């Protein structure tokens, strides 16, 4: 009788599954994503700092859905929780998780990363996870060739200028793992990775990636890797000067100086402090790169509030106001596609025709042909014709 009971129970369970599973598959995917987003919101809004909670919960949705589904969930959560404007970190984690889910399809994952969303954190994550398994293997032959050419793309992934930029910066941080955070060795790998094709134009970004990880590690394993490598605030000049003797030394030194900004977070949060930081001991090219990087942060630091961005840029030297606005607008565009409609507002906010025109030009210089087509089709683009 016991066997009969178990048999009946087993058959009954199969019957229930046969009935329930088709019903689950038939659930409206939009409602399913909304349900998951609401569940995560209920969990995370009870915590001290919800964005950190989102970074833990959202990647779990990949186990039951696609990368596109997870990004839709990110979007739904951001619509309801306005403290979650900057989603680069969770996108980074989604990229890594997607590769772990199906490593053989990592090139397809790159293409699925939804360029223009969450400051391309997904692309960073994919690149870092792809090479992670090779870190402890000798970096020679085909492996070295594959690693140092990954950002050029292939028939499966054809990166535009922004995607290449983020890829090269991600590779800079990846190289630190191969060299055990030997900065000079990592910079040499950047040199090798940027010698072919149009790579040389991206050399600074690769250097930036090396130093960004030193001064701003994003994950626990990053922090463990670079522990003790960064100098104290008062010693950054001497620390960065050591790289001037290497090939492209001036470029590497200024990249190092620029990426020390986390040590001067309080200073660069004001217009006066930012200009002071970017003018300290840098050549013209290095100073320009510094302004571009930190002006882009103005947008996210002010929650993409146009009036606050305007107030910050208004107090920047007149000759740099257009760059301040243009870089902030670009950051809005690459952080989230929907922000493209605000580009016109940002460029025109100071009611200065010259600044507005220069701001327009700066944006176009940063955009690839594909992005320019997308921009021209947007409300902001159409309004400028």
XYZ file of C-alpha atoms in Angstrom, residues 8-369:
362
model
C -0.176 7.819 -6.879
C 1.545 10.844 -5.342
C 4.210 10.820 -8.049
C 1.667 10.581 -10.848
C -0.428 13.318 -9.253
C 2.626 15.585 -9.031
C 3.379 15.039 -12.699
C -0.194 15.883 -13.562
C -0.014 19.118 -11.565
C 3.253 20.109 -13.241
C 1.823 19.299 -16.645
C -1.020 21.692 -15.885
C 0.891 24.447 -14.081
C 4.015 24.788 -16.254
C 2.124 25.622 -19.456
C 0.187 28.212 -17.476
C 3.450 29.768 -16.237
C 4.858 29.842 -19.740
C 1.692 31.512 -20.887
C 2.006 34.385 -18.412
C 2.381 37.737 -20.129
C 6.165 38.412 -20.148
C 5.520 42.074 -19.347
C 3.555 41.115 -16.227
C 6.209 38.570 -15.293
C 8.925 41.243 -15.419
C 6.747 43.660 -13.456
C 6.167 41.005 -10.809
C 9.893 40.356 -10.441
C 10.678 44.067 -10.336
C 8.057 44.640 -7.629
C 9.397 41.739 -5.579
C 12.921 43.183 -5.734
C 11.594 46.634 -4.824
C 9.793 45.234 -1.771
C 12.971 43.499 -0.654
C 15.422 46.304 -1.292
C 13.458 49.355 -0.160
C 13.595 47.900 3.348
C 17.389 48.075 3.344
C 19.619 50.973 4.361
C 20.886 51.580 0.824
C 18.637 50.018 -1.864
C 21.087 50.335 -4.827
C 23.475 47.904 -3.125
C 20.604 45.489 -2.635
C 19.622 45.815 -6.303
C 23.169 44.863 -7.277
C 22.645 41.591 -5.443
C 19.064 40.822 -6.465
C 18.793 41.860 -10.126
C 21.516 39.510 -11.487
C 19.541 36.596 -10.012
C 16.808 37.254 -12.589
C 19.121 35.885 -15.300
C 18.490 32.383 -13.972
C 14.879 32.604 -15.140
C 15.083 35.054 -18.025
C 17.198 36.688 -20.690
C 19.624 39.583 -20.460
C 17.001 41.764 -22.144
C 14.472 40.769 -19.449
C 16.916 41.750 -16.714
C 17.514 45.167 -18.269
C 13.753 45.701 -18.499
C 13.563 44.926 -14.780
C 16.317 47.484 -14.154
C 14.283 50.031 -16.094
C 11.089 49.266 -14.155
C 12.874 49.622 -10.819
C 14.502 52.905 -11.841
C 11.108 54.298 -12.818
C 9.847 53.682 -9.281
C 12.989 54.345 -7.252
C 14.700 57.559 -8.307
C 17.705 56.876 -6.065
C 18.678 54.203 -8.590
C 19.675 56.529 -11.426
C 23.231 55.249 -11.853
C 23.021 51.560 -12.779
C 26.508 50.970 -14.210
C 27.479 48.613 -11.394
C 24.472 46.305 -11.717
C 24.876 46.249 -15.509
C 28.505 45.237 -14.966
C 27.331 42.348 -12.785
C 24.682 41.360 -15.342
C 27.331 41.160 -18.052
C 29.509 38.884 -15.945
C 26.556 36.715 -14.937
C 25.397 36.374 -18.552
C 28.836 35.085 -19.590
C 28.839 32.580 -16.722
C 25.426 31.391 -17.910
C 26.688 30.642 -21.424
C 30.366 31.357 -21.968
C 30.424 29.969 -25.513
C 28.021 32.704 -26.601
C 29.952 35.585 -25.062
C 30.204 37.471 -28.367
C 26.430 37.348 -28.727
C 26.186 38.588 -25.142
C 28.340 41.566 -26.098
C 25.881 42.378 -28.868
C 22.960 41.951 -26.437
C 24.410 44.367 -23.888
C 22.094 47.188 -25.008
C 24.582 49.908 -25.806
C 23.611 53.226 -24.271
C 22.165 51.640 -21.142
C 23.706 52.073 -17.691
C 26.904 53.650 -19.025
C 27.778 50.383 -20.781
C 28.485 48.546 -17.559
C 27.327 45.313 -19.211
C 30.085 45.526 -21.806
C 32.666 46.025 -19.046
C 31.376 42.970 -17.226
C 31.381 40.729 -20.290
C 34.946 41.609 -21.252
C 36.229 41.074 -17.724
C 34.455 37.744 -17.276
C 35.558 36.421 -20.670
C 39.243 36.781 -19.875
C 38.937 35.837 -16.209
C 39.395 32.122 -16.910
C 42.620 32.830 -18.802
C 44.218 34.970 -16.097
C 46.228 32.143 -14.558
C 47.367 30.748 -17.916
C 50.550 31.957 -19.643
C 49.742 35.001 -21.737
C 51.409 33.814 -24.924
C 50.636 32.891 -28.514
C 47.007 32.724 -29.593
C 45.719 33.630 -26.131
C 47.747 36.830 -26.114
C 46.666 37.680 -29.657
C 43.005 37.112 -28.805
C 43.201 39.179 -25.647
C 44.974 42.160 -27.145
C 42.645 42.369 -30.169
C 39.291 41.734 -28.496
C 38.208 45.383 -28.601
C 38.625 45.595 -32.374
C 35.583 43.358 -32.804
C 34.875 40.762 -35.487
C 32.037 39.571 -37.734
C 29.922 38.795 -34.656
C 30.481 42.047 -32.779
C 31.076 45.327 -34.607
C 31.679 47.915 -31.882
C 31.062 51.597 -32.478
C 33.294 54.292 -31.025
C 31.626 54.297 -27.590
C 31.656 50.527 -27.288
C 35.338 50.424 -28.214
C 36.070 53.134 -25.661
C 34.426 51.197 -22.847
C 36.043 47.965 -24.022
C 39.568 49.392 -23.920
C 38.992 50.902 -20.498
C 37.694 47.552 -19.244
C 40.776 45.833 -20.651
C 43.017 48.172 -18.677
C 41.540 46.882 -15.432
C 41.646 43.294 -16.722
C 45.379 43.574 -17.442
C 45.962 44.267 -13.750
C 44.781 40.728 -13.046
C 47.230 39.226 -15.520
C 50.118 41.151 -13.989
C 49.026 40.840 -10.348
C 48.577 44.617 -10.309
C 52.073 45.332 -11.600
C 51.117 48.714 -13.013
C 54.040 49.108 -15.420
C 53.436 45.627 -16.853
C 49.720 46.379 -17.245
C 50.510 49.598 -19.097
C 52.786 47.679 -21.469
C 49.899 45.311 -22.242
C 47.832 48.394 -23.039
C 50.562 49.465 -25.467
C 50.381 46.083 -27.156
C 46.584 46.080 -27.302
C 46.429 49.506 -28.925
C 49.051 49.167 -31.650
C 46.861 47.708 -34.417
C 44.054 49.286 -36.413
C 42.699 52.398 -34.735
C 43.810 51.158 -31.330
C 46.327 53.952 -30.726
C 43.453 56.419 -30.416
C 42.241 54.423 -27.406
C 45.568 54.029 -25.585
C 44.718 56.644 -22.956
C 41.461 54.855 -22.142
C 43.315 51.609 -21.531
C 45.758 53.437 -19.245
C 42.772 55.038 -17.514
C 41.364 51.553 -16.895
C 44.604 50.436 -15.254
C 44.693 53.423 -12.889
C 40.933 53.552 -12.337
C 41.093 50.115 -10.757
C 44.001 51.175 -8.551
C 42.200 54.225 -7.172
C 38.580 53.063 -7.452
C 38.230 49.268 -7.174
C 34.598 48.323 -7.797
C 34.378 44.793 -6.432
C 35.858 42.948 -3.475
C 38.249 40.936 -5.647
C 39.433 44.191 -7.235
C 40.061 45.728 -3.823
C 42.010 42.642 -2.711
C 44.114 42.760 -5.870
C 45.180 46.400 -5.574
C 45.390 46.685 -1.789
C 48.385 48.817 -0.843
C 49.051 49.960 -4.414
C 47.518 53.443 -4.245
C 49.506 56.252 -2.612
C 48.151 58.585 0.025
C 46.631 61.829 -1.173
C 49.754 63.879 -0.516
C 52.031 61.536 -2.487
C 50.158 61.219 -5.797
C 52.545 63.448 -7.731
C 55.614 61.377 -6.970
C 53.657 58.169 -7.552
C 52.512 59.220 -11.024
C 55.856 60.744 -12.026
C 57.431 57.269 -11.985
C 55.644 56.429 -15.240
C 57.160 59.308 -17.250
C 60.241 57.253 -18.163
C 58.165 54.642 -20.015
C 57.009 54.753 -23.641
C 54.182 57.285 -23.996
C 55.301 58.397 -20.531
C 53.573 61.788 -20.518
C 50.292 60.130 -21.488
C 50.613 57.527 -18.745
C 51.581 60.102 -16.140
C 48.620 62.366 -16.902
C 46.276 59.358 -16.962
C 47.550 58.424 -13.515
C 47.085 61.972 -12.188
C 43.570 62.198 -13.620
C 42.468 58.895 -12.111
C 43.512 59.976 -8.610
C 40.315 62.040 -8.407
C 38.650 59.674 -5.869
C 41.279 60.836 -3.368
C 40.088 64.403 -4.021
C 36.365 63.657 -4.106
C 35.441 66.625 -1.910
C 37.515 69.067 -3.965
C 36.184 67.997 -7.387
C 32.576 68.235 -6.207
C 32.776 72.034 -6.634
C 33.480 73.997 -9.854
C 36.494 75.713 -8.313
C 37.932 72.495 -6.913
C 37.440 70.620 -10.171
C 39.309 73.271 -12.151
C 42.095 73.282 -9.570
C 42.429 69.494 -9.761
C 42.551 69.359 -13.568
C 45.165 72.105 -13.782
C 47.633 70.546 -11.343
C 50.859 69.644 -13.137
C 49.244 68.361 -16.329
C 50.033 69.183 -19.945
C 47.250 70.586 -22.135
C 46.180 67.166 -23.409
C 46.139 65.725 -19.909
C 44.130 68.646 -18.559
C 41.593 68.339 -21.388
C 41.178 64.626 -20.685
C 40.697 65.397 -16.996
C 37.954 67.924 -17.704
C 36.141 65.528 -20.031
C 36.112 62.743 -17.451
C 35.060 64.864 -14.487
C 32.562 66.990 -16.409
C 30.789 63.778 -17.403
C 30.399 62.973 -13.717
C 28.630 66.296 -13.195
C 25.476 64.799 -14.746
C 25.242 61.739 -12.520
C 26.403 63.619 -9.413
C 23.408 65.926 -9.897
C 20.947 63.117 -10.714
C 20.695 64.371 -14.310
C 18.856 67.465 -13.080
C 19.323 70.039 -15.860
C 19.047 73.051 -13.546
C 21.707 71.674 -11.187
C 24.005 70.820 -14.097
C 23.544 74.379 -15.377
C 24.353 75.867 -11.984
C 27.577 73.851 -11.799
C 28.726 74.645 -15.348
C 27.799 78.327 -14.986
C 30.536 78.662 -12.371
C 33.158 77.028 -14.584
C 35.502 79.311 -16.547
C 33.708 80.684 -19.615
C 36.060 78.953 -22.050
C 35.138 75.547 -20.602
C 31.385 75.954 -20.108
C 30.525 74.293 -23.433
C 32.701 71.293 -22.579
C 31.095 71.093 -19.139
C 27.595 70.996 -20.657
C 28.559 68.780 -23.595
C 30.283 66.167 -21.451
C 27.338 66.130 -19.036
C 24.957 65.644 -21.972
C 27.045 62.771 -23.336
C 27.023 61.091 -19.944
C 23.237 61.354 -19.900
C 23.068 59.788 -23.354
C 25.284 56.799 -22.622
C 23.829 56.213 -19.169
C 20.308 55.723 -20.473
C 18.877 56.038 -23.972
C 15.843 57.944 -22.725
C 18.102 60.785 -21.592
C 18.759 61.738 -25.225
C 15.634 63.897 -25.112
C 17.379 66.091 -22.519
C 20.433 66.868 -24.616
C 18.893 69.991 -26.129
C 17.917 71.258 -22.689
C 21.442 70.752 -21.374
C 23.190 72.468 -24.294
C 20.843 75.473 -24.294
C 20.480 75.903 -20.558
C 22.844 78.897 -20.223
C 21.029 80.868 -22.963
C 24.334 81.524 -24.679
C 24.292 80.825 -28.465
C 28.060 80.371 -28.630
C 28.121 77.910 -25.740
C 25.126 76.054 -27.169
C 26.775 75.733 -30.590
C 30.069 74.546 -29.103
C 28.157 72.078 -26.938
C 26.506 70.683 -30.093
C 29.888 70.260 -31.761
C 31.338 68.464 -28.756
C 28.465 65.985 -28.734
C 28.895 65.219 -32.433
C 32.607 64.586 -31.961
C 31.827 62.001 -29.308
C 29.182 60.210 -31.327
C 29.729 57.443 -33.837
C 27.869 57.521 -37.148
